[in-house]
Coordinates of C-alpha atoms in Angstrom, one line a residue:
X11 CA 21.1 -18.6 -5.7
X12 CA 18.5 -18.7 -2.6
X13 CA 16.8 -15.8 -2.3
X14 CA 17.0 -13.9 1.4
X15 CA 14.0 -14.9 2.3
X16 CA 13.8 -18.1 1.9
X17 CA 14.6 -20.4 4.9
X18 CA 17.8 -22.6 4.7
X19 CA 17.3 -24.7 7.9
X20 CA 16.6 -27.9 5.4
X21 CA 18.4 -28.1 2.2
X22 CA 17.4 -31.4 1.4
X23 CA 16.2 -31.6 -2.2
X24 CA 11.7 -32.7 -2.4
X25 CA 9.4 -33.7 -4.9
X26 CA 5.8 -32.1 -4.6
X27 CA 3.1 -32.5 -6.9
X28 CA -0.1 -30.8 -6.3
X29 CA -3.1 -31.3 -8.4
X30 CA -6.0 -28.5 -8.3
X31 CA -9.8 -30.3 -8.9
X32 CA -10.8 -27.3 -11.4
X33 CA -9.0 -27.1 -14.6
X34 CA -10.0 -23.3 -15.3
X35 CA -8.9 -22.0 -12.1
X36 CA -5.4 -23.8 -12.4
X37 CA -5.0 -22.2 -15.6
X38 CA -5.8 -18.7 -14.3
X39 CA -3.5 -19.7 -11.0
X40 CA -0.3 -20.4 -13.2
X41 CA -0.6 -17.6 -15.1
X42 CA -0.6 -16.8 -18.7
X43 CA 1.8 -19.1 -20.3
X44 CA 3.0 -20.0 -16.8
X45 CA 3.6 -16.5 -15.6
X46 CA 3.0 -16.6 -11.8
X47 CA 5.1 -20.3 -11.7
X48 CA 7.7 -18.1 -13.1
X49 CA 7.7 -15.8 -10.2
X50 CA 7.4 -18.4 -7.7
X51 CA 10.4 -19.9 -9.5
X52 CA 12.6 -16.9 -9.5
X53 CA 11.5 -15.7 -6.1
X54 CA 11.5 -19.1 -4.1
X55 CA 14.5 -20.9 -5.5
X56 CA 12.3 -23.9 -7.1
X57 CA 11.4 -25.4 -10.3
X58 CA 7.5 -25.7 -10.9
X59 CA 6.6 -27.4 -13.9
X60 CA 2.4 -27.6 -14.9
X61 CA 1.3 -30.4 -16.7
X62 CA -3.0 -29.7 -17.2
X63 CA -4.1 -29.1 -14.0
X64 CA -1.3 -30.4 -12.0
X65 CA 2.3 -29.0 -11.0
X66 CA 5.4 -30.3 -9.9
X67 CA 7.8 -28.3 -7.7
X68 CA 11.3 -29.4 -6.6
X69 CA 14.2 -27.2 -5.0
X70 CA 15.1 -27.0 -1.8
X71 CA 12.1 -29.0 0.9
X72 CA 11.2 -25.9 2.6
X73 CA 11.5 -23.6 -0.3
X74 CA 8.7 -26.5 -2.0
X75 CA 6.5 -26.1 1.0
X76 CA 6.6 -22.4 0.4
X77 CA 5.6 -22.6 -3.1
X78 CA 2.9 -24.8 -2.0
X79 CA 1.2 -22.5 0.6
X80 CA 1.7 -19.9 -2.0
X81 CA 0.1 -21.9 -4.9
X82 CA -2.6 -22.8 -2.0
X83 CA -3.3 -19.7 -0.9
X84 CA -3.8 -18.3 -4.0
X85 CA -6.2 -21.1 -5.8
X86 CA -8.5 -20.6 -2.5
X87 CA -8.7 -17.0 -3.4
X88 CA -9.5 -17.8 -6.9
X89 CA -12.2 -20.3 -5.3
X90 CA -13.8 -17.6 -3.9
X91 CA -14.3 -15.3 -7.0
X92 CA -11.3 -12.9 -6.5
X93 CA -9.4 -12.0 -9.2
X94 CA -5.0 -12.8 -8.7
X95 CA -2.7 -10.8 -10.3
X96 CA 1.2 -10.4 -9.9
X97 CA 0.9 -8.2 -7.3
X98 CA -0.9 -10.7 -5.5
X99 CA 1.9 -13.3 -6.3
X100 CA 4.1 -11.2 -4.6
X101 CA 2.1 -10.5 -1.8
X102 CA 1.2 -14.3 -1.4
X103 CA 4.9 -14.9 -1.1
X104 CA 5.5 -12.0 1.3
X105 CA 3.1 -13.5 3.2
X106 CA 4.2 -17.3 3.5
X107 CA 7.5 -16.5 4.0
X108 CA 6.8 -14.3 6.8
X109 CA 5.0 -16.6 8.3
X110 CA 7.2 -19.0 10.7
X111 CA 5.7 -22.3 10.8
X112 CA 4.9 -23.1 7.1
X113 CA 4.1 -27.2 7.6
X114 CA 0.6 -26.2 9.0
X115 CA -0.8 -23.9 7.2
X116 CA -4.0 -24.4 5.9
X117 CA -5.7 -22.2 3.0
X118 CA -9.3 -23.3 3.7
X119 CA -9.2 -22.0 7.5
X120 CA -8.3 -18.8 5.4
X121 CA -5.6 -17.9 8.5
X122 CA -3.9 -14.8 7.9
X123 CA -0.8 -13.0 9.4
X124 CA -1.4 -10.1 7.1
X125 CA -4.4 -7.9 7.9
X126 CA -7.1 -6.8 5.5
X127 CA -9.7 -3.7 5.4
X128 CA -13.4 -4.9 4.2
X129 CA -14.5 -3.5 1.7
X130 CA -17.8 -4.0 0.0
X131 CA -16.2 -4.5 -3.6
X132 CA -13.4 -6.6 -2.6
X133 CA -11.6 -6.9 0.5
X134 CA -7.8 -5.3 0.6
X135 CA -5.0 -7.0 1.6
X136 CA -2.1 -6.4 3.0
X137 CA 1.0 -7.4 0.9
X138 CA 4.3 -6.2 3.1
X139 CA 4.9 -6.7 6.5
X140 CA 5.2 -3.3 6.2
X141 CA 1.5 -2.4 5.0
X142 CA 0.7 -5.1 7.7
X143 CA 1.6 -2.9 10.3
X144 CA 0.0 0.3 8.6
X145 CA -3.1 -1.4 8.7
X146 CA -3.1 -2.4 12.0
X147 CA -2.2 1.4 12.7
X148 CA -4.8 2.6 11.0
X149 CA -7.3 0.5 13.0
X150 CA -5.9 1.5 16.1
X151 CA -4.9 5.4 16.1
X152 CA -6.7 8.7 15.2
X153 CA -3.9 9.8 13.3
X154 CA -1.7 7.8 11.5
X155 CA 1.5 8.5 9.3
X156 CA 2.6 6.7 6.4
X157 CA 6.2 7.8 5.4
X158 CA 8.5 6.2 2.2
X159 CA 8.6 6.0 -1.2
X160 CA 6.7 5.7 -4.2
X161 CA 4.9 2.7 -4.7
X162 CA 4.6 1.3 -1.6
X163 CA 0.8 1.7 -0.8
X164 CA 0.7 3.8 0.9
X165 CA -1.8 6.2 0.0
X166 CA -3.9 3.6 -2.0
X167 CA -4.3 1.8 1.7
X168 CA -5.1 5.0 3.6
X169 CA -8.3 5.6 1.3
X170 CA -9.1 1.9 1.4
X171 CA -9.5 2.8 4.9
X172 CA -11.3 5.4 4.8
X173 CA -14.2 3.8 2.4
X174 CA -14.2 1.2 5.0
X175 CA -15.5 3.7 7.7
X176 CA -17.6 5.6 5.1
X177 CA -19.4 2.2 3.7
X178 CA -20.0 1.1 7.8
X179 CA -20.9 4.8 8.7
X180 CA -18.1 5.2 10.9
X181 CA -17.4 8.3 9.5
X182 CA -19.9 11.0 7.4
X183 CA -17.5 11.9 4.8
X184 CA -14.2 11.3 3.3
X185 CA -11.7 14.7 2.7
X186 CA -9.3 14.3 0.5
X187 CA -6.2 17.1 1.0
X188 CA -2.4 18.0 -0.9
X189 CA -0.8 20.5 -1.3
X190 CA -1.9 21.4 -5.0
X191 CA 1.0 23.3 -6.0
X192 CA 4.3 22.7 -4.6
X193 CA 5.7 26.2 -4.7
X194 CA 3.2 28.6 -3.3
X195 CA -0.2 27.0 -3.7
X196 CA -1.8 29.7 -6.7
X197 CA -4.4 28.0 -7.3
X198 CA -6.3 31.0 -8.5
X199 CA -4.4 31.0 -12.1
X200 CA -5.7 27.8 -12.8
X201 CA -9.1 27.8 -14.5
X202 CA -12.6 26.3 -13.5
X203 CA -14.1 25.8 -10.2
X204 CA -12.4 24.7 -7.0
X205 CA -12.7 20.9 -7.6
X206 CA -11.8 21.5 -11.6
X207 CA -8.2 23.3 -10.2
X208 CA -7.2 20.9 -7.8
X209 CA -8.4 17.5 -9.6
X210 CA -5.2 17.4 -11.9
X211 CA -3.1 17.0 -8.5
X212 CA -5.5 14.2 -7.0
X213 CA -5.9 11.8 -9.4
X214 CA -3.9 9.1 -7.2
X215 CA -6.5 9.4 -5.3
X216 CA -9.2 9.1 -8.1
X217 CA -7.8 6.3 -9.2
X218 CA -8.0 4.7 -5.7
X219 CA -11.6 5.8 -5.4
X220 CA -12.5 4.2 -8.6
X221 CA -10.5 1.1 -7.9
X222 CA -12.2 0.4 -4.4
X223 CA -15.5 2.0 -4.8
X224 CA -18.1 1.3 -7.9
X225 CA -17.6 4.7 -10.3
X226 CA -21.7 5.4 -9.5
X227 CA -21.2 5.6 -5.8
X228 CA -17.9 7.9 -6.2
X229 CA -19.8 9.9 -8.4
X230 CA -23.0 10.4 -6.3
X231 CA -20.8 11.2 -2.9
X232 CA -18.7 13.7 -4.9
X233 CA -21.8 15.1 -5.9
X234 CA -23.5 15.0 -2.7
X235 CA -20.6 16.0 -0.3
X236 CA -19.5 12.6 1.0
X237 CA -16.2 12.8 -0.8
X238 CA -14.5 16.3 -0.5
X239 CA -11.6 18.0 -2.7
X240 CA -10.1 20.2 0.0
X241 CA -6.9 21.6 -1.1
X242 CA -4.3 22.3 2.0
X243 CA -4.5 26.2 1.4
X244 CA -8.2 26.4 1.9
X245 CA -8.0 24.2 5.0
X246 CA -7.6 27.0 7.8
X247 CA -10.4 27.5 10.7
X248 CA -12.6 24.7 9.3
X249 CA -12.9 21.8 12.1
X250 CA -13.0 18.1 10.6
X251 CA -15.4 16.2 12.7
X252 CA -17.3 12.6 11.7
X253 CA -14.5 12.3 8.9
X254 CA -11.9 10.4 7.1
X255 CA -8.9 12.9 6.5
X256 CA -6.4 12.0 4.3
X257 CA -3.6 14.6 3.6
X258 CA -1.2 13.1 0.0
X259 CA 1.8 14.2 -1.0
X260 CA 2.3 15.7 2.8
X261 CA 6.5 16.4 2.4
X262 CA 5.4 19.7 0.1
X263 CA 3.8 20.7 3.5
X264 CA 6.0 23.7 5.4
X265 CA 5.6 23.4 9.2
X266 CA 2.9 25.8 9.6
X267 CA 0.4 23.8 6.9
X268 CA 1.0 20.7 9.0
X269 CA 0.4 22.4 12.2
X270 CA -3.0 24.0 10.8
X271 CA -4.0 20.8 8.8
X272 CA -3.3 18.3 12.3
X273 CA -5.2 21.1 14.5
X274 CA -8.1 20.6 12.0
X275 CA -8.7 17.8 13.4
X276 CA -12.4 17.1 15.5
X277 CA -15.0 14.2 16.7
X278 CA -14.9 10.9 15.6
X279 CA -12.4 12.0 12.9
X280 CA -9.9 9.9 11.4
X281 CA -6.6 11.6 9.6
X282 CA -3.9 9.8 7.4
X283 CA -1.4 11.8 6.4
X284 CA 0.9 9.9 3.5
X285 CA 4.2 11.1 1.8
X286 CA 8.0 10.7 1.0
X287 CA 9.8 13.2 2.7
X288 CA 13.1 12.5 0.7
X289 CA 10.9 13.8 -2.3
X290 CA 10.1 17.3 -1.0
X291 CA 9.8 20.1 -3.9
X292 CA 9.6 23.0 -1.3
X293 CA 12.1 25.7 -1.7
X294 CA 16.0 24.6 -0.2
X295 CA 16.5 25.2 3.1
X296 CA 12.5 24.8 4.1
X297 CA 12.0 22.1 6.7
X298 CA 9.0 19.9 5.3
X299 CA 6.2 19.4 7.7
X300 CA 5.9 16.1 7.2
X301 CA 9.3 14.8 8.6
X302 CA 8.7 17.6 11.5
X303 CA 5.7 15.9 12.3
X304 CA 6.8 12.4 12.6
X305 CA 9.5 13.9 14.8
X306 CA 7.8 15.8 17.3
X307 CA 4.6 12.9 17.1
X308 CA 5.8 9.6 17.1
X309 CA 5.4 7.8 20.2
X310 CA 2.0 10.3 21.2
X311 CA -0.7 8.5 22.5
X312 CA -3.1 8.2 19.8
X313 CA -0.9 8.7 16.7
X314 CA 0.6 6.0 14.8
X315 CA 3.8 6.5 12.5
X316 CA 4.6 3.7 9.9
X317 CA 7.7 4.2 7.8
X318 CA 8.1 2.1 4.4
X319 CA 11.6 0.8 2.7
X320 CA 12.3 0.5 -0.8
X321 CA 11.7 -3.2 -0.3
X322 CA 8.0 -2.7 0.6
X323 CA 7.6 -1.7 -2.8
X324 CA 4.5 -3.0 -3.9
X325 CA 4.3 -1.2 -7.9
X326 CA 6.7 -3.3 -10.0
X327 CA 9.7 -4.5 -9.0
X328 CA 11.7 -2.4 -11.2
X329 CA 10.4 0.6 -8.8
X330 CA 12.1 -1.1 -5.8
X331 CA 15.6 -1.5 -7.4
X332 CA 15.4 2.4 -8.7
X333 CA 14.4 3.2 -5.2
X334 CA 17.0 1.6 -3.5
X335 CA 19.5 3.1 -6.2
X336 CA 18.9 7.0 -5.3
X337 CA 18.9 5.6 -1.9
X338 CA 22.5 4.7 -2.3
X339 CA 22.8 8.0 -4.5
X340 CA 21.9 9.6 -1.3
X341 CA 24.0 8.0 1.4
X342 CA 27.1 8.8 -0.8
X343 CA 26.2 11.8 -1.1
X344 CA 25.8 12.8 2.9
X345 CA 29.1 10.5 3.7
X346 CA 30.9 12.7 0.8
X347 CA 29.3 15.9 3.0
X348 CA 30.1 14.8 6.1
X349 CA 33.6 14.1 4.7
X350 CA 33.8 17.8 3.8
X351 CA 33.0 19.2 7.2
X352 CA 35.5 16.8 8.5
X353 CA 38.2 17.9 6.9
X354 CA 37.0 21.9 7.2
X355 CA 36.8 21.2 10.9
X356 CA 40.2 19.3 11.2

C-alpha cells in the first residue's frame, strides 16, 4: 500500500542504484543491520536493497526519487560529522516529501525547506512541517505558543531556542517556569531548597539542557544565574527583562497564573509558553489558562500560536498511533454528549 504521503502522479516502476564513495559512512547511513532502509521501505513504498556500499531501490519512480533525496540528504549530514538517528530518518522523509519538486534537489547546496536554530553543539532541525512553522514563530514573535501533545517537540525546540539567544547574547538569562504541583502549588512540604523542590517537575527540561548544551556550561549558568528554576507560584511582581521565558506544562495554569506569568513579561524578553491543553490535571470545571490564552491571543500583533497534531509526533511512532486513539476516545465521547443534550432539549 502507498503511504499518504507519497506522490502518485507517476506509477511507473524505476531502478536506482546509488553508490556512496565512503564505505563507513554507508554503513552508519543504512543503519544497523539495514535499519533506516527498513524505514525508508515501510514509509516510502520501495524496496532498498545494500550490497557494500551501494543500494538499489525500486517501487514506484517518484517514491525511488524520494528515497534517494532522503538517502542523500542524510549521507551529507553524516559527511559533515553529525550523528543520524531514526528520528532523523523520519524527519528526512518529512522533509523530502514535503518538498514539491523532488528531481532537483541537491544535498551538497544543503537547501532546506525546514528551518533550523544554531546552536553551538549541533544545529536543531526541524522535523515536521509543524515544528517548521514553530521555528519560524519563534524567530519572529515575542511570545510564542506551542499547543498539542506529547512528543511532538515542543518544549525540547522552545529551549533550543532559547540557548540560541543565550549562546549569541540575545538574551542575559534563560527562566525556566511550570506549574510544580498540579493541584495547588505546596511546594513548601517538599524538602530542600527552592531549586531542590521544583527540579523533580523540570527534568524535561534538564534533559533538554543537557542534550543541547555541554553539562559544564549548564552547570556553571545554573550556578551563576544564567539558567533560572522559577516555579509559576513564585512568579508574581517580578518583571522578566533581557530573558528567554519558557513556561512547560502551561494547561495546569488557571487563568489568573497565565495572566500574571504573560504580564511578567519586559525588554528584550522572549517567552514560550508549551503545553497540551487536552491533558490538564486542574480541578473539573477550571478553565486552563493555557487554552484561554491561545483564545483571547492568537492573531495579536507580536504573538505567535502554533498548534501540533498527533501526526507531528516526533518520540516514537507508537506515541502518534496512542495519540491519535484517545483522540478518537475523545470525539466519541463529545458526539455521545452532544447526543444527550439533543435528546434532553428535544
Amino acid at each position: 500500500m502507498t503511504p499518504p504521503w507519497a506522490s502518485t502522479e507517476d506509477e511507473s516502476p524505476a531502478h536506482v542504484v546509488l553508490a556512496f564513495d565512503d564505505n563507513r559512512l554507508a554503513t552508519l547511513l543504512f543503519g544497523h543491520y539495514g535499519r533506516n532502509l527498513a524505514v525508508i521501505e515501510r514509509k516510502l513504498g520501495v524496496k532498498a536493497d545494500s550490497r557494500g556500499n551501494h543500494v538499489t531501490l525500486e517501487g514506484a519512480r517518484d517514491a525511488c526519487e524520494q528515497a534517494r533525496a532522503v538517502l542523500e540528504h542524510l549521507y551529507e549530514a553524516l559527511r559533515k560529522g553529525r550523528d543520524i538517528s531514526q528520528g532523523d530518518v523520519d524527519g528526512a522523509i518529512r522533509e523530502v516529501t514535503s518538498q514539491g519538486s523532488l528531481f532537483d534537489f541537491d544535498p551538497a547546496e544543503n537547501r532546506q525547506s525546514f528551518d533550523e536554530i544554531q546552536l553551538r553543539r549541533r544545529p536543531v532541525r526541524a522535523r515536521t512541517a509543524a515544528q517548521d512553522a514553530y521555528i519560524r514563530a519563534l524567530k519572529r514573535h515575542t511570545l510564542v505558543f506551542g499547543s498539542g501533545p506529547a512528543g511532538t517537540g515542543k518544549t525540547w525546540l522552545a529551549v533550543a531556542y532559547a540557548v540560541h539567544l543565550l549562546e549569541r547574547r540575545m538574551v542575559d538569562r534563560i527562566i525556566l517556569s511550570r506549574p510544580a504541583v498540579e493541584a495547588g502549588e505546596r511546594l513548601g512540604f517538599l524538602p530542600g531548597d527552592m531549586k531542590d523542590k521544583v527540579d523533580p517537575y523540570l527534568r524535561p527540561i534538564y534533559d533538554a539542557l543537557y542534550d543541547l548544551m555541554d553539562r559544564p556550561f549548564v552547570e556553571r549558568a545554573l550556578q551563576s544565574g544564567e539558567i533560572e528554576i522559577a516555579p509559576l507560584a513564585f512568579m508574581r511582581g517580578r518583571t522578566l527583562s533581557n530573558a528567554a521565558v519558557i513556561l512547560d506544562e502551561a494547561q495546569n495554569a488557571t487563568s489568573m497564573q497565565m495572566k500574571m506569568f504573560l504580564t511578567r513579561l519586559g525588554e528584550n524578553s522572549h517567552m514560550i509558553v508549551t503545553g497540551d491543553a487536552s491533558q490538564t490535571d486542574l480541578p473539573q470545571g477550571q478553565i486552563s489558562g493555557l487554552a484561554e490564552a491561545v483564545r483571547l491571543l492568537e492573531g495579536i500583533e507580536g504573538v505567535g500560536v502554533c498548534v501540533f497534531k498527533a501526526e507531528d509526533v516526533v518520540r516514537h511512532e507508537m506515541v502518534g498511533r496512542i495519540v491519535s486513539a484517545y483522540e478518537k476516545l475523545d470525539a466519541a465521547k463529545l458526539e455521545a454528549a452532544s447526543a444527550r443534550l439533543g435528546k434532553a432539549g428535544a
